[in-house]
Coordinates of C-alpha atoms in Angstrom, one line a residue:
Chain A
X899 CA 6.5 -0.3 -35.8
X900 CA 9.2 2.0 -34.7
X901 CA 9.6 3.5 -31.3
X902 CA 11.6 6.7 -30.8
X903 CA 13.7 7.2 -27.8
X904 CA 14.7 10.7 -27.0
X905 CA 17.8 11.7 -25.2
X906 CA 20.1 14.6 -24.8
X907 CA 23.8 15.0 -25.0
X908 CA 24.9 17.5 -22.5
X909 CA 28.0 19.5 -23.0
X910 CA 30.6 19.7 -20.4
X911 CA 28.2 19.8 -17.5
X912 CA 29.3 19.7 -13.9
X913 CA 26.7 19.4 -11.3
X914 CA 27.3 19.7 -7.6
X915 CA 24.8 17.8 -5.6
X916 CA 24.1 19.0 -2.2
X917 CA 22.8 15.7 -1.1
X918 CA 22.6 16.0 2.6
X919 CA 18.9 16.9 2.9
X920 CA 17.8 17.9 -0.6
X921 CA 16.3 15.4 -2.9
X922 CA 18.1 14.5 -6.1
X923 CA 17.8 17.2 -8.6
X924 CA 17.9 16.3 -12.3
X925 CA 18.5 19.1 -14.6
X926 CA 17.1 19.1 -18.1
X927 CA 20.2 18.6 -20.0
X928 CA 21.4 20.9 -22.7
X929 CA 22.9 20.1 -26.0
X930 CA 22.0 18.4 -29.1
X931 CA 19.1 16.0 -29.2
X932 CA 19.6 12.3 -29.9
X933 CA 17.0 9.9 -31.2
X934 CA 17.7 6.2 -31.0
X935 CA 15.5 3.9 -33.1
X936 CA 14.5 0.6 -31.6
X937 CA 12.0 -2.0 -32.7
X938 CA 8.9 -2.0 -30.5
X939 CA 8.9 -5.0 -28.2
X940 CA 12.7 -5.4 -28.8
X941 CA 12.9 -6.2 -25.1
X942 CA 15.5 -5.1 -22.7
X943 CA 18.2 -2.7 -23.7
X944 CA 21.5 -4.6 -24.0
X945 CA 23.9 -2.6 -21.8
X946 CA 27.5 -3.0 -21.0
X947 CA 28.0 -1.2 -17.6
X948 CA 31.8 -1.2 -17.4
X949 CA 33.8 -1.3 -14.2
X950 CA 34.6 2.2 -13.0
X951 CA 38.2 3.3 -13.3
X952 CA 39.8 4.6 -10.2
X953 CA 43.3 5.3 -8.8
X954 CA 44.1 5.2 -5.1
X955 CA 42.8 3.0 -2.4
X956 CA 39.8 5.2 -1.3
X957 CA 38.8 5.9 -4.9
X958 CA 38.9 2.2 -5.7
X959 CA 36.7 1.3 -2.7
X960 CA 34.1 4.0 -3.7
X961 CA 34.3 2.8 -7.3
X962 CA 33.5 -0.7 -6.3
X963 CA 30.6 0.4 -4.2
X964 CA 29.3 2.5 -7.0
X965 CA 29.7 -0.4 -9.4
X966 CA 27.5 -2.5 -7.2
X967 CA 24.9 0.3 -6.6
X968 CA 24.6 1.1 -10.3
X969 CA 24.5 -2.6 -11.3
X970 CA 21.8 -3.5 -8.7
X971 CA 19.8 -0.4 -9.4
X972 CA 19.7 -0.9 -13.2
X973 CA 19.0 -4.6 -12.7
X974 CA 16.1 -3.7 -10.4
X975 CA 14.4 -1.8 -13.2
X976 CA 14.4 -4.9 -15.5
X977 CA 14.8 -2.6 -18.4
X978 CA 18.3 -3.8 -19.2
X979 CA 20.1 -6.9 -20.2
X980 CA 23.4 -6.3 -18.4
X981 CA 26.2 -7.8 -20.5
X982 CA 29.7 -8.3 -19.0
X983 CA 32.2 -6.1 -20.6
X984 CA 34.4 -7.8 -23.1
X985 CA 38.1 -8.1 -21.9
X986 CA 39.3 -5.8 -24.6
X987 CA 36.5 -3.2 -24.2
X988 CA 38.9 -0.3 -23.9
X989 CA 42.5 0.7 -24.3
X990 CA 43.7 2.5 -21.2
X991 CA 47.3 2.7 -22.1
X992 CA 46.9 6.4 -22.4
X993 CA 44.8 7.4 -19.3
X994 CA 44.1 10.8 -20.6
X995 CA 42.7 9.4 -23.8
X996 CA 40.8 6.1 -23.2
X997 CA 39.8 4.5 -26.4
X998 CA 36.7 2.3 -26.4
X999 CA 36.6 -0.7 -28.6
X1000 CA 33.2 -0.3 -30.2
X1001 CA 33.5 -3.4 -32.6
X1002 CA 34.1 -5.5 -29.5
X1003 CA 30.9 -4.1 -27.9
X1004 CA 28.7 -4.8 -30.9
X1005 CA 30.2 -8.3 -31.3
X1006 CA 28.8 -9.1 -27.8
X1007 CA 25.5 -7.7 -28.7
X1008 CA 25.7 -4.5 -26.7
X1009 CA 23.5 -1.6 -27.8
X1010 CA 24.7 0.9 -25.2
X1011 CA 28.0 1.3 -23.3
X1012 CA 28.4 3.1 -20.0
X1013 CA 31.6 3.7 -18.2
X1014 CA 33.3 6.2 -16.0
X1015 CA 36.0 7.4 -13.6
X1016 CA 35.9 8.0 -9.9
X1017 CA 38.2 10.7 -8.5
X1018 CA 38.2 12.7 -5.2
X1019 CA 38.5 16.3 -4.3
X1020 CA 39.0 16.7 -0.6
X1021 CA 36.1 14.7 0.9
X1022 CA 33.9 14.9 -2.3
X1023 CA 33.6 11.9 -4.5
X1024 CA 33.4 12.8 -8.2
X1025 CA 31.9 10.3 -10.7
X1026 CA 32.4 11.2 -14.4
X1027 CA 30.1 9.1 -16.5
X1028 CA 30.0 8.6 -20.3
X1029 CA 27.4 6.7 -22.2
X1030 CA 27.8 5.7 -25.8
X1031 CA 25.7 4.0 -28.4
X1032 CA 27.7 0.9 -29.3
X1033 CA 26.8 0.9 -33.0
X1034 CA 27.9 4.3 -34.3
X1035 CA 30.1 5.1 -31.3
X1036 CA 28.0 8.1 -30.6
X1037 CA 28.3 9.9 -27.2
X1038 CA 24.9 10.0 -25.6
X1039 CA 25.6 11.3 -22.1
X1040 CA 28.6 12.9 -20.5
X1041 CA 27.9 14.0 -16.9
X1042 CA 29.6 14.5 -13.6
X1043 CA 28.0 13.5 -10.3
X1044 CA 29.3 14.6 -7.0
X1045 CA 28.6 13.6 -3.4
X1046 CA 30.0 12.5 -0.1
X1047 CA 30.6 9.0 1.1
X1048 CA 27.3 9.1 3.1
X1049 CA 25.3 9.6 0.0
X1050 CA 27.2 7.4 -2.4
X1051 CA 24.1 5.4 -3.1
X1052 CA 22.2 8.6 -4.3
X1053 CA 25.2 9.5 -6.5
X1054 CA 25.0 6.1 -8.2
X1055 CA 21.3 6.3 -8.5
X1056 CA 21.4 9.8 -10.0
X1057 CA 23.3 8.4 -12.9
X1058 CA 20.9 5.4 -13.2
X1059 CA 18.0 7.9 -13.3
X1060 CA 19.6 9.8 -16.1
X1061 CA 20.4 6.7 -18.0
X1062 CA 16.8 5.4 -17.8
X1063 CA 15.4 8.7 -18.8
X1064 CA 17.9 9.0 -21.7
X1065 CA 17.1 5.6 -23.1
X1066 CA 13.4 5.3 -22.4
X1067 CA 12.2 8.9 -22.4
X1068 CA 10.5 8.1 -19.1
X1069 CA 11.1 9.0 -15.5
X1070 CA 12.7 6.3 -13.4
X1071 CA 12.0 4.8 -9.9
X1072 CA 15.3 6.1 -8.6
X1073 CA 14.7 8.3 -5.6
X1074 CA 11.1 7.2 -5.0
X1075 CA 9.9 5.7 -1.7
X1076 CA 7.4 3.0 -0.6
X1077 CA 5.4 3.4 2.6
X1078 CA 3.8 0.3 4.1
X1079 CA 2.5 -1.4 7.2
X1080 CA 4.5 -3.9 9.2
X1081 CA 3.6 -5.7 12.4
X1082 CA 7.1 -6.7 13.4
X1083 CA 6.9 -4.9 16.8
X1084 CA 3.7 -6.7 17.6
X1085 CA 1.7 -3.6 16.5
X1086 CA 0.8 -2.5 13.0
X1087 CA 3.0 0.6 12.4
X1088 CA 3.9 2.6 9.3
X1089 CA 7.3 2.3 7.7
X1090 CA 9.0 3.5 4.6
X1091 CA 11.8 2.2 2.4
X1092 CA 13.6 3.2 -0.8
X1093 CA 12.1 1.9 -4.1
X1094 CA 14.3 -1.2 -3.9
X1095 CA 13.5 -2.1 -0.3
X1096 CA 16.7 -0.4 1.1
X1097 CA 16.8 1.8 4.2
X1098 CA 13.7 0.7 6.1
X1099 CA 12.6 3.4 8.5
X1100 CA 9.7 3.3 11.1
X1101 CA 7.4 6.4 10.7
X1102 CA 4.8 5.8 13.4
X1103 CA 5.1 4.5 16.9
X1104 CA 1.5 4.5 18.1
X1105 CA 1.4 1.0 19.6
X1106 CA -2.1 0.7 18.3
X1107 CA -3.2 -0.2 14.7
X1108 CA -1.9 2.0 11.9
X1109 CA -3.1 1.4 8.3
X1110 CA -3.3 2.5 4.7
X1111 CA -0.4 4.9 4.5
X1112 CA -0.1 7.1 1.4
X1113 CA 2.3 9.9 0.6
X1114 CA 1.2 13.2 -1.0
X1115 CA 2.5 13.7 -4.5
X1116 CA 5.2 16.1 -3.3
X1117 CA 6.1 13.7 -0.5
X1118 CA 5.6 16.3 2.2
X1119 CA 2.6 14.7 3.9
X1120 CA 1.7 11.2 4.9
X1121 CA -1.9 10.3 5.3
X1122 CA -2.9 7.2 7.2
X1123 CA -5.5 5.6 9.5
X1124 CA -4.7 5.0 13.1
X1125 CA -6.7 3.5 16.1
X1126 CA -4.9 5.4 18.9
X1127 CA -8.1 7.3 19.8
X1128 CA -9.9 4.0 20.1
X1129 CA -11.5 4.3 16.6
X1130 CA -10.0 4.4 13.1
X1131 CA -9.1 8.1 12.5
X1132 CA -7.6 9.8 9.5
X1133 CA -4.2 11.5 10.3
X1134 CA -2.2 13.7 8.0
X1135 CA 1.4 13.9 9.2
X1136 CA 3.8 16.6 8.0
X1137 CA 7.0 14.7 7.4
X1138 CA 9.2 17.8 7.6
X1139 CA 8.8 17.9 11.4
X1140 CA 5.5 19.7 11.2
X1141 CA 2.3 18.9 13.0
X1142 CA 0.0 15.9 12.6
X1143 CA -3.6 16.8 11.8
X1144 CA -6.4 14.5 12.8
X1145 CA -9.7 14.7 10.9
X1146 CA -11.8 15.6 13.8
X1147 CA -15.1 14.0 13.0
X1148 CA -16.2 11.0 15.1
X1149 CA -17.1 7.6 13.7
X1150 CA -14.9 5.7 11.3
X1151 CA -12.3 6.9 8.7
X1152 CA -11.2 4.5 6.0
X1153 CA -8.4 4.4 3.3
X1154 CA -7.3 7.9 2.2
X1155 CA -6.1 8.8 -1.4
X1156 CA -4.4 12.0 -2.5
X1157 CA -6.0 14.1 -5.2
X1158 CA -3.1 16.7 -5.3
X1159 CA -0.6 18.1 -2.8
X1160 CA -3.3 20.1 -0.9
X1161 CA -6.3 17.7 -1.0
X1162 CA -7.1 14.1 -0.4
X1163 CA -10.2 12.0 -0.1
X1164 CA -11.2 9.4 2.5
X1165 CA -14.3 7.6 3.7
X1166 CA -15.9 9.1 6.8
X1167 CA -19.0 7.6 8.4
X1168 CA -20.1 10.4 10.8
X1169 CA -23.4 10.8 9.1
X1170 CA -24.2 7.1 9.7
X1171 CA -23.1 5.9 6.3
X1172 CA -19.7 5.3 4.7
X1173 CA -19.3 8.2 2.3
X1174 CA -16.2 9.7 0.5
X1175 CA -15.3 13.3 1.4
X1176 CA -12.6 15.6 0.1
X1177 CA -10.4 16.7 2.9
X1178 CA -7.8 19.5 2.9
X1179 CA -4.2 18.6 3.9
X1180 CA -4.7 20.6 7.1
X1181 CA -7.4 18.1 8.2
X1182 CA -10.4 20.4 7.5
X1183 CA -13.3 19.0 5.5
X1184 CA -13.8 20.3 2.0
X1185 CA -16.9 18.5 0.7
X1186 CA -18.7 15.3 0.3
X1187 CA -18.2 13.4 -3.0
X1188 CA -20.4 10.3 -2.9
X1189 CA -24.0 9.8 -2.0
X1190 CA -25.3 6.3 -1.8
X1191 CA -26.8 4.1 1.0
X1192 CA -24.0 1.6 0.5
X1193 CA -20.3 1.3 1.3
X1194 CA -18.2 3.8 -0.7
X1195 CA -14.4 3.5 -0.1
X1196 CA -10.8 3.6 -1.4
X1197 CA -10.7 6.8 -3.6
X1198 CA -7.9 7.1 -6.2
X1199 CA -7.6 9.9 -8.6
X1200 CA -6.8 10.4 -12.3
X1201 CA -3.5 12.4 -12.6
X1202 CA -5.4 15.6 -13.3
X1203 CA -7.7 15.1 -10.4
X1204 CA -10.8 15.4 -12.4
X1205 CA -12.0 11.8 -11.9
X1206 CA -12.1 9.4 -9.0
X1207 CA -12.1 5.6 -9.0
X1208 CA -13.5 4.0 -5.9
X1209 CA -15.2 0.9 -4.5
X1210 CA -18.9 0.8 -4.0
X1211 CA -21.4 -1.9 -2.9
X1212 CA -24.3 0.2 -4.4
X1213 CA -25.1 -2.7 -6.7
X1214 CA -24.8 -5.3 -3.9
X1215 CA -21.2 -6.7 -4.2
X1216 CA -18.2 -4.4 -4.1
X1217 CA -17.3 -3.2 -7.6
X1218 CA -15.1 -0.3 -8.9
X1219 CA -16.8 2.9 -10.2
X1220 CA -15.5 6.1 -11.7
X1221 CA -17.0 9.4 -10.7
X1222 CA -16.4 12.7 -12.5
X1223 CA -15.7 15.1 -9.6
X1224 CA -17.1 18.3 -11.3
X1225 CA -20.4 16.8 -12.6
X1226 CA -20.8 14.0 -10.1
X1227 CA -21.6 11.5 -12.9
X1228 CA -20.8 7.9 -11.9
X1229 CA -19.9 5.0 -14.2
X1230 CA -19.3 1.4 -13.2
X1231 CA -15.8 0.3 -14.3
X1232 CA -15.6 -3.5 -13.4
X1233 CA -18.1 -6.1 -14.5
X1234 CA -15.9 -9.2 -14.2
X1235 CA -15.5 -10.7 -10.7
X1236 CA -17.8 -10.6 -7.7
X1237 CA -15.5 -8.8 -5.2
X1238 CA -13.4 -6.1 -6.7
X1239 CA -11.6 -3.7 -4.4
X1240 CA -8.3 -1.7 -3.8
X1241 CA -8.2 0.4 -7.0
X1242 CA -5.1 2.5 -7.8
X1243 CA -5.0 4.8 -10.8
X1244 CA -1.8 4.7 -12.9
X1245 CA 0.4 7.8 -13.0
X1246 CA 0.0 8.0 -16.8
X1247 CA -3.8 8.0 -16.3
X1248 CA -4.6 5.2 -18.7
X1249 CA -5.1 2.2 -16.3
X1250 CA -6.5 1.2 -13.0
X1251 CA -5.0 -1.7 -11.1
X1252 CA -7.2 -3.5 -8.5
X1253 CA -7.8 -6.9 -6.8
X1254 CA -10.4 -9.5 -7.3
X1255 CA -11.3 -12.0 -4.5
X1256 CA -12.0 -15.1 -6.5
X1257 CA -14.3 -18.1 -5.7
X1258 CA -11.5 -20.5 -4.9
X1259 CA -10.2 -18.1 -2.2
X1260 CA -7.3 -16.5 -4.2
X1261 CA -7.1 -12.8 -4.4
X1262 CA -5.6 -11.7 -7.7
X1263 CA -4.4 -8.4 -9.3
X1264 CA -5.8 -7.1 -12.5
X1265 CA -5.4 -4.0 -14.6
X1266 CA -8.1 -2.4 -16.7
X1267 CA -8.1 0.6 -19.0
X1268 CA -9.9 3.7 -17.5
X1269 CA -12.6 3.2 -20.3
X1270 CA -13.3 -0.3 -19.1
X1271 CA -11.4 -2.1 -21.9
X1272 CA -8.3 -4.2 -21.9
X1273 CA -8.8 -6.3 -18.7
X1274 CA -5.5 -8.1 -17.8
X1275 CA -4.8 -10.6 -15.0
X1276 CA -1.4 -10.0 -13.5
X1277 CA -1.2 -12.7 -10.8
X1278 CA -2.6 -16.2 -10.6
X1279 CA -2.3 -19.4 -8.5
X1280 CA -0.3 -17.9 -5.8
X1281 CA -2.5 -17.2 -2.8
X1282 CA -3.7 -13.8 -1.8
X1283 CA -2.2 -10.8 -3.7
X1284 CA -3.3 -7.5 -2.4
X1285 CA -2.9 -3.7 -2.2
X1286 CA -1.3 -3.0 -5.7
X1287 CA 0.3 0.4 -6.1
X1288 CA 2.1 1.9 -9.2
X1289 CA 5.7 3.0 -9.3
X1290 CA 6.0 6.7 -10.3
X1291 CA 6.6 5.9 -13.9
X1292 CA 3.9 3.2 -14.1
X1293 CA 6.5 0.5 -15.1
X1294 CA 6.2 -1.5 -11.9
X1295 CA 3.6 -2.4 -9.3
X1296 CA 4.3 -3.1 -5.6
X1297 CA 1.9 -5.4 -3.8
X1298 CA 1.6 -7.9 -1.0
X1299 CA 1.4 -11.7 -1.3
X1300 CA 1.1 -14.6 1.1
X1301 CA 2.5 -17.0 -1.5
X1302 CA 5.3 -18.1 0.8
X1303 CA 3.2 -18.1 4.0
X1304 CA 3.3 -14.7 5.7
X1305 CA 2.4 -11.6 3.8
X1306 CA 5.4 -9.9 2.3
X1307 CA 6.0 -7.0 -0.2
X1308 CA 6.6 -8.0 -3.8
X1309 CA 7.1 -6.0 -7.0
X1310 CA 6.3 -6.9 -10.6
X1311 CA 6.2 -5.2 -14.0
X1312 CA 2.9 -3.6 -15.2
X1313 CA 2.1 -6.8 -17.2
X1314 CA 2.6 -9.1 -14.3
X1315 CA 6.2 -10.3 -15.2
X1316 CA 9.4 -10.2 -13.2
X1317 CA 7.6 -10.9 -9.9
X1318 CA 10.0 -10.9 -6.9
X1319 CA 10.2 -10.2 -3.2
X1320 CA 11.0 -6.6 -2.4
X1321 CA 11.8 -6.8 1.3
X1322 CA 12.8 -9.7 3.6
X1323 CA 12.2 -8.4 7.2
X1324 CA 10.4 -9.9 10.2
X1325 CA 6.7 -9.9 10.6
X1326 CA 4.1 -9.3 8.0
X1327 CA 4.2 -6.3 5.6
X1328 CA 1.0 -5.0 4.1
X1329 CA -0.6 -2.1 2.3
X1330 CA 2.3 -0.7 0.3
X1331 CA 2.0 2.6 -1.4
X1332 CA 4.6 3.9 -3.9
X1333 CA 5.4 7.6 -3.9
X1334 CA 4.8 9.7 -7.0
X1335 CA 7.9 11.8 -6.4
X1336 CA 11.4 10.6 -7.2
Chain B
X82 CA -5.9 -29.6 7.6
X83 CA -8.8 -31.5 9.2
X84 CA -6.6 -32.4 12.1
X85 CA -5.7 -28.7 12.5
X86 CA -9.3 -27.6 12.6
X87 CA -10.1 -30.3 15.2
X88 CA -7.2 -29.1 17.3
X89 CA -8.4 -25.5 16.9
X90 CA -11.9 -26.5 17.9
X91 CA -10.6 -28.5 20.9
X92 CA -8.6 -25.5 22.0
X93 CA -11.7 -23.3 21.6
X94 CA -13.7 -25.7 23.7
X95 CA -11.1 -26.0 26.4
X96 CA -10.5 -22.2 26.4
X97 CA -14.2 -21.7 26.7
X98 CA -14.4 -24.1 29.7
X99 CA -11.4 -22.6 31.5
X100 CA -12.5 -19.0 31.0
X101 CA -16.0 -19.8 32.1
X102 CA -15.0 -21.4 35.3
X103 CA -12.6 -18.5 35.9
X104 CA -15.3 -15.9 35.2
X105 CA -18.2 -17.3 37.2
X106 CA -16.9 -16.3 40.7
X107 CA -16.2 -12.8 39.3
X108 CA -19.7 -12.6 38.0
X109 CA -21.1 -13.7 41.4
X110 CA -19.0 -11.0 43.3
X111 CA -19.9 -8.3 40.8
X112 CA -23.5 -9.3 41.1
X113 CA -23.3 -8.8 44.8
X114 CA -21.5 -5.4 44.6
X115 CA -23.9 -4.0 42.1
X116 CA -27.1 -5.5 43.4
X117 CA -29.0 -2.3 42.3
X118 CA -29.0 -3.5 38.7
X119 CA -32.2 -5.4 38.5
X120 CA -31.2 -7.6 35.7
X121 CA -33.5 -10.5 34.8
X122 CA -30.5 -12.4 33.3
X123 CA -28.8 -15.3 34.7
X124 CA -25.4 -14.5 36.3
X125 CA -23.6 -16.5 33.6
X126 CA -25.6 -15.9 30.5
X127 CA -25.3 -18.5 27.9
X128 CA -26.8 -19.2 24.5
X129 CA -26.7 -17.4 21.2
X130 CA -24.8 -14.2 22.1
X131 CA -22.5 -15.5 24.8
X132 CA -19.3 -17.3 24.6
X133 CA -15.8 -17.0 26.0
X134 CA -15.4 -13.6 24.5
X135 CA -18.7 -12.3 25.7
X136 CA -19.5 -12.9 29.3
X137 CA -21.0 -9.6 30.2
X138 CA -24.7 -8.8 30.5
X139 CA -25.1 -7.8 26.8
X140 CA -24.9 -10.5 24.2
X141 CA -23.1 -10.3 20.8
X142 CA -24.9 -10.6 17.5
X143 CA -23.6 -12.6 14.5
X144 CA -23.7 -12.0 10.8
X145 CA -23.6 -13.9 7.5
X146 CA -20.8 -13.5 5.1
X147 CA -20.5 -10.0 3.6
X148 CA -23.7 -9.0 5.4
X149 CA -24.8 -6.5 8.0
X150 CA -28.4 -7.7 8.0
X151 CA -29.8 -8.8 11.4
X152 CA -31.0 -12.4 11.5
X153 CA -34.0 -13.4 13.7
X154 CA -31.6 -14.6 16.4
X155 CA -29.7 -11.4 16.2
X156 CA -32.9 -9.4 16.6
X157 CA -33.9 -11.5 19.6
X158 CA -30.5 -10.9 21.2
X159 CA -30.8 -7.2 20.5
X160 CA -34.2 -7.1 22.2
X161 CA -32.7 -8.7 25.3
X162 CA -29.8 -6.2 25.2
X163 CA -32.3 -3.4 24.7
X164 CA -34.2 -4.5 27.8
X165 CA -31.0 -4.5 29.9
X166 CA -29.8 -1.1 28.6
X167 CA -33.3 0.3 29.3
X168 CA -33.3 -0.8 32.9
X169 CA -29.7 0.2 33.6
X170 CA -30.0 3.9 32.9
X171 CA -26.5 4.8 34.2
X172 CA -24.9 2.5 31.6
X173 CA -24.1 3.0 28.0
X174 CA -22.8 0.6 25.4
X175 CA -20.0 0.5 22.9
X176 CA -20.9 -1.7 19.9
X177 CA -17.8 -2.9 18.0
X178 CA -18.2 -4.2 14.4
X179 CA -16.0 -7.1 13.5
X180 CA -15.4 -9.1 10.3
X181 CA -13.7 -12.4 9.4
X182 CA -10.3 -11.9 7.7
X183 CA -11.4 -12.9 4.2
X184 CA -11.6 -10.3 1.5
X185 CA -9.7 -7.0 1.8
X186 CA -9.1 -5.0 5.0
X187 CA -10.5 -1.6 3.8
X188 CA -13.8 -3.1 2.7
X189 CA -13.9 -5.1 6.0
X190 CA -13.4 -1.9 8.0
X191 CA -16.5 -0.5 6.2
X192 CA -18.5 -3.7 6.7
X193 CA -17.7 -3.8 10.4
X194 CA -18.9 -0.2 10.6
X195 CA -22.2 -1.2 9.0
X196 CA -22.6 -4.2 11.3
X197 CA -22.2 -2.0 14.4
X198 CA -24.5 0.6 12.9
X199 CA -27.3 -1.8 12.1
X200 CA -27.2 -3.2 15.7
X201 CA -27.3 0.4 17.0
X202 CA -30.2 1.3 14.6
X203 CA -32.2 -1.6 15.9
X204 CA -31.7 -0.6 19.5
X205 CA -32.6 3.0 18.7
X206 CA -35.8 1.8 17.1
X207 CA -36.4 -0.3 20.2
X208 CA -36.4 3.0 22.1
X209 CA -32.8 3.4 23.4
X210 CA -31.4 6.9 23.1
X211 CA -28.7 7.1 20.4
X212 CA -26.5 9.0 22.8
X213 CA -26.1 5.9 25.0
X214 CA -24.9 3.8 22.1
X215 CA -21.4 4.3 20.6
X216 CA -20.2 2.4 17.5
X217 CA -16.8 1.6 16.2
X218 CA -15.4 -0.8 13.6
X219 CA -12.3 -3.0 13.9
X220 CA -12.9 -4.6 10.5
X221 CA -10.7 -7.7 10.4
X222 CA -8.0 -6.2 12.7
X223 CA -9.0 -7.9 16.0
X224 CA -10.3 -11.4 15.3
X225 CA -11.8 -13.3 18.2
X226 CA -10.7 -16.7 16.8
X227 CA -7.7 -17.2 14.5
X228 CA -7.8 -19.9 11.9
X229 CA -9.3 -20.4 8.5
X230 CA -12.5 -22.4 9.0
X231 CA -16.2 -21.7 8.7
X232 CA -16.5 -21.9 12.6
X233 CA -13.7 -19.3 13.0
X234 CA -15.0 -17.0 10.4
X235 CA -18.6 -17.2 11.8
X236 CA -17.3 -16.3 15.3
X237 CA -15.5 -13.3 13.9
X238 CA -18.4 -11.8 12.1
X239 CA -20.1 -10.0 15.0
X240 CA -21.2 -6.9 16.7
X241 CA -19.5 -7.1 20.1
X242 CA -21.1 -5.3 23.0
X243 CA -19.0 -3.6 25.7
X244 CA -20.8 -2.0 28.7
X245 CA -19.5 1.5 29.5

């Protein structure tokens, strides 16, 4: 079996990032198309990420910082085997014409080489990166990234994002955010951090109970549940300094999930029963979706919004069902396990991740194909593992675990490997939700 | 583990004792100030629905695991609560649904909602106006007892009555 990786070689391409408030902008590169051939299941990409060249004290300091950012960022993805550069990897006797020693690279098993130069122009830091295929010495990427010292991390991650897209053909985690609940102040409040746990920021300060945060696909709105009014109420907060809309029906609101940028779904119980409703992002009700005398909660949508997975106790114990939004037709998805909750539909649309509360008291994470086939257990024998949420490219899953005592955020790959702590901060962290945007 | 649960139980008992002795004089004084309420209940109610977290005139009702079904004892307690609410026409009640912390929090928020709703529904059938009964769910967010034991879980699975 052969897998094709698509990439592009841009021509001379200088991009100025205005990074102060705008998100990273990745341009579809121009130039000739490159296709690398790798055996499927070949594992990680063997990469030599060379130390950046720099002259001058400031430049050297920024280069070292970028080295660390790019190394840690690429390592976080677990897509690469990072190989130390061989000593004779390049000949820099002529600075204008650096010669890369490709035989030395292939002899250490490198498939790809990435290196670059850091220079400065007034206060702007300029990172020129080149990526080569080691065997064949073909130039795969030649791109300039520019930013200020304040957003050096974003500059490094912009290159990491391009490299991952170039070599895997898929979008990366770089630039994405994770929202979650933490009780470190003594109250459950909502926080966000970068994909790698960096830059934790508190988003609510209600000194009540805030729960189940989830970002709209465009990242402009945060939906969450909050008890400030005395009862669990659905709020939709505009993160660009706009207003916060409360869904103004009494009774109880539970666990929102976005269908698209303008519409989300949540359980509301104002008619006496827990039913799922579609709600507009301004907080007005659109329409009711479920109709059963039992509990219906935790809506999560297929990428095109046509189908909704959710939890229902209509057959007695909580199980996951899929409802076609247009026809209303419902199909039961899970048949294994007696208590299946917390579904999250993958960004590619093929899988649903959820948790099973097992007899022995463990809670474990499983994935299942949207057609009910391919059940896969991702966690085992490590306490309660809850609230799984996909990374924007579906490569990784963020979740909570109490395996070391208190509940903390962890990440793993979509098959359950590479499990590790995301964030070491005080208190307990729960209910993480990964943004779709990057 | 066993020792822990004994300690927890001992703490519960002592906490219960100390809070009861602290509450009794309050009850007596409030009984004097609001002598108009012709309650047929003892001033310090005890028994099924009353413990250190419920010392008011209305008793709490308890539920089985993953259930919002009212047991015989629960129905008895609700009848008593209904009698008090009926005869105290100026009062209304907030019914809080609570769950133990096993399972997942979203489902427990829904389950707590159903526990509160089934207590309310019983009282409405008993003849209390629905407008005097408000319900809310705290799910597993505000447990009465912390700890991982059957006793703790059973104490936390309740519809808690607050007089308004």
